[in-house]
């Protein structure tokens, strides 16, 4: 079976109340993109999204911010929350 071609475009990611240094913005963005790509490649999408379609917005899953302020950790947490929001495949 051919692997689906998934295009993911995040126009805007709003992080209200998250203390993030401006200099960490691109780090977080890169980690979110990379982790989402890894999750999609490894775990795929839920059945209802595999036939295609677009989502105007996504409400991410719950996440508990770590207190270390590490932008890599934050990026991974955001990616997992977004993945929950797009209905990541459940095992």
Short mmCIF file of N, CA, C and O in Angstrom, two decimals:
data_model
loop_
_atom_site.label_atom_id
_atom_site.label_comp_id
_atom_site.label_asym_id
_atom_site.label_seq_id
_atom_site.Cartn_x
_atom_site.Cartn_y
_atom_site.Cartn_z
N UNK A 1 0.84 -1.18 0.00
CA UNK A 1 0.00 0.00 0.00
C UNK A 1 0.89 1.24 0.00
O UNK A 1 1.85 1.33 0.75
N UNK A 2 0.54 2.19 -0.84
CA UNK A 2 1.32 3.42 -0.96
C UNK A 2 1.08 4.32 0.26
O UNK A 2 -0.05 4.50 0.70
N UNK A 3 2.17 4.89 0.77
CA UNK A 3 2.07 5.81 1.90
C UNK A 3 1.37 7.09 1.44
O UNK A 3 1.64 7.58 0.35
N UNK A 4 0.48 7.65 2.26
CA UNK A 4 -0.19 8.89 1.85
C UNK A 4 0.78 10.06 1.85
O UNK A 4 1.75 10.10 2.60
N UNK A 5 0.51 11.01 0.98
CA UNK A 5 1.28 12.24 0.93
C UNK A 5 0.57 13.26 1.81
O UNK A 5 -0.54 13.69 1.48
N UNK A 6 1.16 13.63 2.91
CA UNK A 6 0.54 14.54 3.86
C UNK A 6 1.20 15.90 3.77
O UNK A 6 2.42 16.01 3.87
N UNK A 7 0.38 16.92 3.58
CA UNK A 7 0.87 18.29 3.59
C UNK A 7 0.28 18.98 4.81
O UNK A 7 -0.94 19.00 4.97
N UNK A 8 1.12 19.50 5.65
CA UNK A 8 0.68 20.17 6.85
C UNK A 8 1.17 21.61 6.80
O UNK A 8 2.36 21.87 6.64
N UNK A 9 0.24 22.53 6.91
CA UNK A 9 0.58 23.95 6.88
C UNK A 9 0.03 24.59 8.15
O UNK A 9 -1.17 24.56 8.38
N UNK A 10 0.91 25.11 8.96
CA UNK A 10 0.49 25.82 10.17
C UNK A 10 0.74 27.30 9.91
O UNK A 10 1.87 27.75 9.87
N UNK A 11 -0.35 28.02 9.69
CA UNK A 11 -0.23 29.44 9.40
C UNK A 11 0.11 30.23 10.65
O UNK A 11 0.91 31.16 10.63
N UNK A 12 -0.50 29.85 11.75
CA UNK A 12 -0.30 30.61 12.98
C UNK A 12 -0.44 29.66 14.16
O UNK A 12 -1.35 28.86 14.22
N UNK A 13 0.46 29.77 15.09
CA UNK A 13 0.43 28.99 16.32
C UNK A 13 0.37 29.99 17.47
O UNK A 13 1.29 30.78 17.65
N UNK A 14 -0.73 29.98 18.19
CA UNK A 14 -0.93 30.95 19.26
C UNK A 14 -0.64 30.28 20.60
O UNK A 14 -1.25 29.27 20.94
N UNK A 15 0.29 30.86 21.34
CA UNK A 15 0.67 30.33 22.65
C UNK A 15 0.38 31.40 23.68
O UNK A 15 1.22 32.25 23.97
N UNK A 16 -0.80 31.36 24.23
CA UNK A 16 -1.18 32.36 25.22
C UNK A 16 -0.61 32.00 26.58
O UNK A 16 -0.73 30.86 27.03
N UNK A 17 -0.02 32.97 27.23
CA UNK A 17 0.49 32.77 28.58
C UNK A 17 1.73 31.91 28.68
O UNK A 17 2.08 31.46 29.77
N UNK A 18 2.39 31.66 27.56
CA UNK A 18 3.60 30.84 27.57
C UNK A 18 4.81 31.77 27.57
O UNK A 18 5.00 32.55 26.63
N UNK A 19 5.63 31.71 28.61
CA UNK A 19 6.81 32.57 28.65
C UNK A 19 7.87 32.05 27.67
O UNK A 19 8.52 31.05 27.92
N UNK A 20 7.99 32.71 26.54
CA UNK A 20 8.90 32.25 25.50
C UNK A 20 9.75 33.43 25.02
O UNK A 20 9.20 34.44 24.56
N UNK A 21 11.03 33.30 25.16
CA UNK A 21 11.93 34.35 24.68
C UNK A 21 11.83 34.45 23.16
O UNK A 21 11.71 33.43 22.47
N UNK A 22 11.87 35.66 22.65
CA UNK A 22 11.76 35.85 21.20
C UNK A 22 12.83 35.05 20.46
O UNK A 22 12.57 34.49 19.39
N UNK A 23 14.00 34.95 21.03
CA UNK A 23 15.10 34.22 20.39
C UNK A 23 14.84 32.72 20.30
O UNK A 23 15.49 32.02 19.52
N UNK A 24 13.88 32.21 21.07
CA UNK A 24 13.55 30.78 21.04
C UNK A 24 12.45 30.45 20.04
O UNK A 24 12.14 29.29 19.82
N UNK A 25 11.85 31.48 19.43
CA UNK A 25 10.73 31.28 18.52
C UNK A 25 11.07 30.31 17.38
O UNK A 25 10.32 29.36 17.12
N UNK A 26 12.19 30.52 16.71
CA UNK A 26 12.52 29.65 15.57
C UNK A 26 12.91 28.25 16.03
O UNK A 26 12.68 27.29 15.31
N UNK A 27 13.48 28.13 17.22
CA UNK A 27 13.82 26.81 17.76
C UNK A 27 12.53 26.02 17.99
O UNK A 27 12.40 24.87 17.57
N UNK A 28 11.57 26.65 18.66
CA UNK A 28 10.29 25.98 18.93
C UNK A 28 9.61 25.59 17.62
O UNK A 28 9.12 24.48 17.47
N UNK A 29 9.58 26.50 16.66
CA UNK A 29 8.95 26.23 15.37
C UNK A 29 9.59 25.00 14.70
O UNK A 29 8.89 24.11 14.24
N UNK A 30 10.90 24.96 14.66
CA UNK A 30 11.60 23.83 14.04
C UNK A 30 11.33 22.52 14.75
O UNK A 30 11.14 21.49 14.10
N UNK A 31 11.30 22.55 16.07
CA UNK A 31 11.05 21.32 16.83
C UNK A 31 9.61 20.86 16.62
O UNK A 31 9.36 19.66 16.43
N UNK A 32 8.65 21.79 16.60
CA UNK A 32 7.25 21.42 16.34
C UNK A 32 7.13 20.75 14.98
O UNK A 32 6.53 19.68 14.86
N UNK A 33 7.71 21.36 13.97
CA UNK A 33 7.64 20.79 12.62
C UNK A 33 8.28 19.41 12.55
O UNK A 33 7.71 18.48 11.98
N UNK A 34 9.46 19.29 13.12
CA UNK A 34 10.17 18.01 13.07
C UNK A 34 9.46 16.91 13.84
O UNK A 34 9.35 15.77 13.37
N UNK A 35 8.95 17.24 15.02
CA UNK A 35 8.27 16.23 15.84
C UNK A 35 6.94 15.83 15.20
O UNK A 35 6.57 14.66 15.21
N UNK A 36 6.22 16.79 14.64
CA UNK A 36 4.97 16.45 13.95
C UNK A 36 5.24 15.54 12.75
O UNK A 36 4.51 14.57 12.52
N UNK A 37 6.29 15.83 12.00
CA UNK A 37 6.65 14.97 10.86
C UNK A 37 6.97 13.56 11.34
O UNK A 37 6.54 12.57 10.74
N UNK A 38 7.69 13.46 12.44
CA UNK A 38 8.04 12.14 12.99
C UNK A 38 6.80 11.39 13.43
O UNK A 38 6.62 10.21 13.13
N UNK A 39 5.89 12.07 14.13
CA UNK A 39 4.66 11.43 14.60
C UNK A 39 3.78 10.99 13.43
O UNK A 39 3.24 9.87 13.43
N UNK A 40 3.66 11.82 12.42
CA UNK A 40 2.83 11.47 11.27
C UNK A 40 3.44 10.32 10.48
O UNK A 40 2.73 9.43 10.02
N UNK A 41 4.76 10.32 10.34
CA UNK A 41 5.43 9.24 9.61
C UNK A 41 5.33 7.92 10.36
O UNK A 41 5.15 6.85 9.77
N UNK A 42 5.43 7.99 11.68
CA UNK A 42 5.43 6.76 12.47
C UNK A 42 4.05 6.24 12.82
O UNK A 42 3.79 5.04 12.75
N UNK A 43 3.14 7.14 13.19
CA UNK A 43 1.84 6.71 13.69
C UNK A 43 0.69 7.03 12.75
O UNK A 43 -0.42 6.58 12.95
N UNK A 44 0.93 7.85 11.73
CA UNK A 44 -0.09 8.14 10.74
C UNK A 44 -1.21 9.02 11.27
O UNK A 44 -1.09 9.67 12.29
N UNK A 45 -2.30 8.99 10.53
CA UNK A 45 -3.48 9.77 10.86
C UNK A 45 -4.63 8.85 11.21
O UNK A 45 -4.66 7.69 10.80
N UNK A 46 -5.58 9.40 11.92
CA UNK A 46 -6.80 8.67 12.20
C UNK A 46 -7.52 8.41 10.88
O UNK A 46 -7.38 9.16 9.91
N UNK A 47 -8.31 7.35 10.83
CA UNK A 47 -9.00 6.92 9.62
C UNK A 47 -9.80 8.01 8.94
O UNK A 47 -9.81 8.12 7.71
N UNK A 48 -10.49 8.84 9.71
CA UNK A 48 -11.34 9.87 9.12
C UNK A 48 -10.56 10.94 8.36
O UNK A 48 -11.12 11.67 7.55
N UNK A 49 -9.27 11.06 8.59
CA UNK A 49 -8.46 12.05 7.88
C UNK A 49 -7.63 11.44 6.75
O UNK A 49 -7.06 12.15 5.95
N UNK A 50 -7.58 10.12 6.68
CA UNK A 50 -6.73 9.48 5.69
C UNK A 50 -7.23 9.66 4.26
O UNK A 50 -6.47 9.56 3.32
N UNK A 51 -8.50 9.97 4.10
CA UNK A 51 -9.04 10.16 2.75
C UNK A 51 -8.85 11.59 2.25
O UNK A 51 -9.24 11.94 1.15
N UNK A 52 -8.27 12.45 3.07
CA UNK A 52 -7.99 13.82 2.67
C UNK A 52 -8.90 14.82 3.33
O UNK A 52 -9.82 14.46 4.05
N UNK A 53 -8.64 16.06 3.07
CA UNK A 53 -9.45 17.13 3.64
C UNK A 53 -8.59 18.19 4.27
O UNK A 53 -7.38 18.04 4.40
N UNK A 54 -9.23 19.27 4.63
CA UNK A 54 -8.54 20.38 5.26
C UNK A 54 -9.25 20.73 6.55
O UNK A 54 -10.46 20.53 6.67
N UNK A 55 -8.51 21.23 7.50
CA UNK A 55 -9.07 21.66 8.76
C UNK A 55 -8.73 23.14 8.91
O UNK A 55 -7.57 23.52 8.82
N UNK A 56 -9.75 23.95 9.11
CA UNK A 56 -9.53 25.40 9.22
C UNK A 56 -8.74 25.74 10.49
O UNK A 56 -7.90 26.62 10.50
N UNK A 57 -9.03 25.05 11.56
CA UNK A 57 -8.29 25.26 12.80
C UNK A 57 -8.27 23.97 13.59
O UNK A 57 -9.06 23.07 13.34
N UNK A 58 -7.37 23.89 14.52
CA UNK A 58 -7.22 22.72 15.37
C UNK A 58 -7.10 23.17 16.81
O UNK A 58 -6.32 24.07 17.12
N UNK A 59 -7.88 22.56 17.65
CA UNK A 59 -7.72 22.76 19.09
C UNK A 59 -6.85 21.60 19.56
O UNK A 59 -7.23 20.44 19.42
N UNK A 60 -5.69 21.93 20.05
CA UNK A 60 -4.75 20.90 20.47
C UNK A 60 -5.21 20.17 21.71
O UNK A 60 -6.12 20.60 22.42
N UNK A 61 -4.58 19.05 21.94
CA UNK A 61 -4.85 18.29 23.15
C UNK A 61 -4.29 18.98 24.37
O UNK A 61 -3.62 20.01 24.28
N UNK A 62 -4.56 18.42 25.51
CA UNK A 62 -4.06 18.97 26.76
C UNK A 62 -2.55 18.80 26.85
O UNK A 62 -1.99 17.82 26.37
N UNK A 63 -1.93 19.76 27.50
CA UNK A 63 -0.50 19.64 27.75
C UNK A 63 -0.14 20.34 29.05
O UNK A 63 -0.77 21.32 29.43
N UNK A 64 0.81 19.79 29.72
CA UNK A 64 1.32 20.37 30.96
C UNK A 64 2.70 20.90 30.65
O UNK A 64 3.59 20.15 30.28
N UNK A 65 2.87 22.21 30.73
CA UNK A 65 4.16 22.80 30.42
C UNK A 65 5.21 22.39 31.43
O UNK A 65 4.96 22.39 32.63
N UNK A 66 6.38 22.05 30.92
CA UNK A 66 7.49 21.76 31.83
C UNK A 66 8.00 23.08 32.38
O UNK A 66 7.87 24.12 31.76
N UNK A 67 8.59 23.02 33.51
CA UNK A 67 9.05 24.25 34.17
C UNK A 67 10.48 24.61 33.81
O UNK A 67 11.00 25.61 34.28
N UNK A 68 11.13 23.81 32.96
CA UNK A 68 12.54 24.08 32.67
C UNK A 68 12.77 25.18 31.63
O UNK A 68 13.88 25.64 31.45
N UNK A 69 11.72 25.61 30.91
CA UNK A 69 11.85 26.68 29.93
C UNK A 69 12.63 26.29 28.69
O UNK A 69 13.01 27.14 27.90
N UNK A 70 12.87 25.00 28.50
CA UNK A 70 13.64 24.51 27.37
C UNK A 70 12.78 24.58 26.10
O UNK A 70 11.72 23.97 26.04
N UNK A 71 13.21 25.32 25.05
CA UNK A 71 12.40 25.45 23.84
C UNK A 71 12.23 24.13 23.09
O UNK A 71 11.23 23.93 22.41
N UNK A 72 13.19 23.21 23.23
CA UNK A 72 13.05 21.89 22.59
C UNK A 72 11.94 21.09 23.25
O UNK A 72 11.13 20.46 22.57
N UNK A 73 11.90 21.12 24.57
CA UNK A 73 10.85 20.42 25.30
C UNK A 73 9.49 21.03 24.96
O UNK A 73 8.52 20.30 24.69
N UNK A 74 9.42 22.34 24.94
CA UNK A 74 8.17 23.03 24.61
C UNK A 74 7.72 22.65 23.20
O UNK A 74 6.53 22.36 22.99
N UNK A 75 8.62 22.65 22.25
CA UNK A 75 8.26 22.29 20.87
C UNK A 75 7.71 20.89 20.76
O UNK A 75 6.72 20.65 20.06
N UNK A 76 8.32 19.94 21.47
CA UNK A 76 7.82 18.56 21.46
C UNK A 76 6.44 18.48 22.11
O UNK A 76 5.55 17.78 21.62
N UNK A 77 6.25 19.19 23.21
CA UNK A 77 4.95 19.19 23.88
C UNK A 77 3.87 19.76 22.97
O UNK A 77 2.77 19.22 22.91
N UNK A 78 4.18 20.84 22.28
CA UNK A 78 3.21 21.44 21.37
C UNK A 78 2.89 20.48 20.23
O UNK A 78 1.72 20.30 19.87
N UNK A 79 3.91 19.85 19.67
CA UNK A 79 3.69 18.91 18.57
C UNK A 79 2.77 17.78 18.99
O UNK A 79 1.85 17.40 18.25
N UNK A 80 2.97 17.24 20.17
CA UNK A 80 2.11 16.15 20.65
C UNK A 80 0.68 16.64 20.87
O UNK A 80 -0.27 15.92 20.57
N UNK A 81 0.53 17.86 21.37
CA UNK A 81 -0.82 18.41 21.57
C UNK A 81 -1.52 18.63 20.24
O UNK A 81 -2.70 18.31 20.09
N UNK A 82 -0.79 19.15 19.25
CA UNK A 82 -1.37 19.35 17.92
C UNK A 82 -1.73 18.01 17.31
O UNK A 82 -2.80 17.84 16.72
N UNK A 83 -0.85 17.04 17.47
CA UNK A 83 -1.11 15.70 16.93
C UNK A 83 -2.38 15.11 17.53
O UNK A 83 -3.17 14.50 16.83
N UNK A 84 -2.60 15.31 18.81
CA UNK A 84 -3.85 14.87 19.43
C UNK A 84 -5.03 15.58 18.79
O UNK A 84 -6.08 14.99 18.55
N UNK A 85 -4.86 16.86 18.48
CA UNK A 85 -5.92 17.67 17.91
C UNK A 85 -6.30 17.28 16.48
O UNK A 85 -7.42 17.48 16.07
N UNK A 86 -5.34 16.74 15.72
CA UNK A 86 -5.66 16.34 14.35
C UNK A 86 -6.07 14.88 14.29
O UNK A 86 -6.22 14.32 13.20
N UNK A 87 -6.26 14.28 15.43
CA UNK A 87 -6.76 12.92 15.46
C UNK A 87 -5.72 11.88 15.12
O UNK A 87 -5.98 10.98 14.35
N UNK A 88 -4.53 12.05 15.66
CA UNK A 88 -3.46 11.08 15.41
C UNK A 88 -3.96 9.66 15.63
O UNK A 88 -4.82 9.41 16.45
N UNK A 89 -3.42 8.74 14.83
CA UNK A 89 -3.84 7.35 14.90
C UNK A 89 -3.74 6.84 16.34
O UNK A 89 -2.76 7.08 17.02
N UNK A 90 -4.74 6.15 16.73
CA UNK A 90 -4.74 5.59 18.08
C UNK A 90 -4.42 4.11 18.02
O UNK A 90 -4.92 3.40 17.18
N UNK A 91 -3.57 3.71 18.93
CA UNK A 91 -3.17 2.30 18.94
C UNK A 91 -3.86 1.57 20.07
O UNK A 91 -4.23 2.09 21.04
#
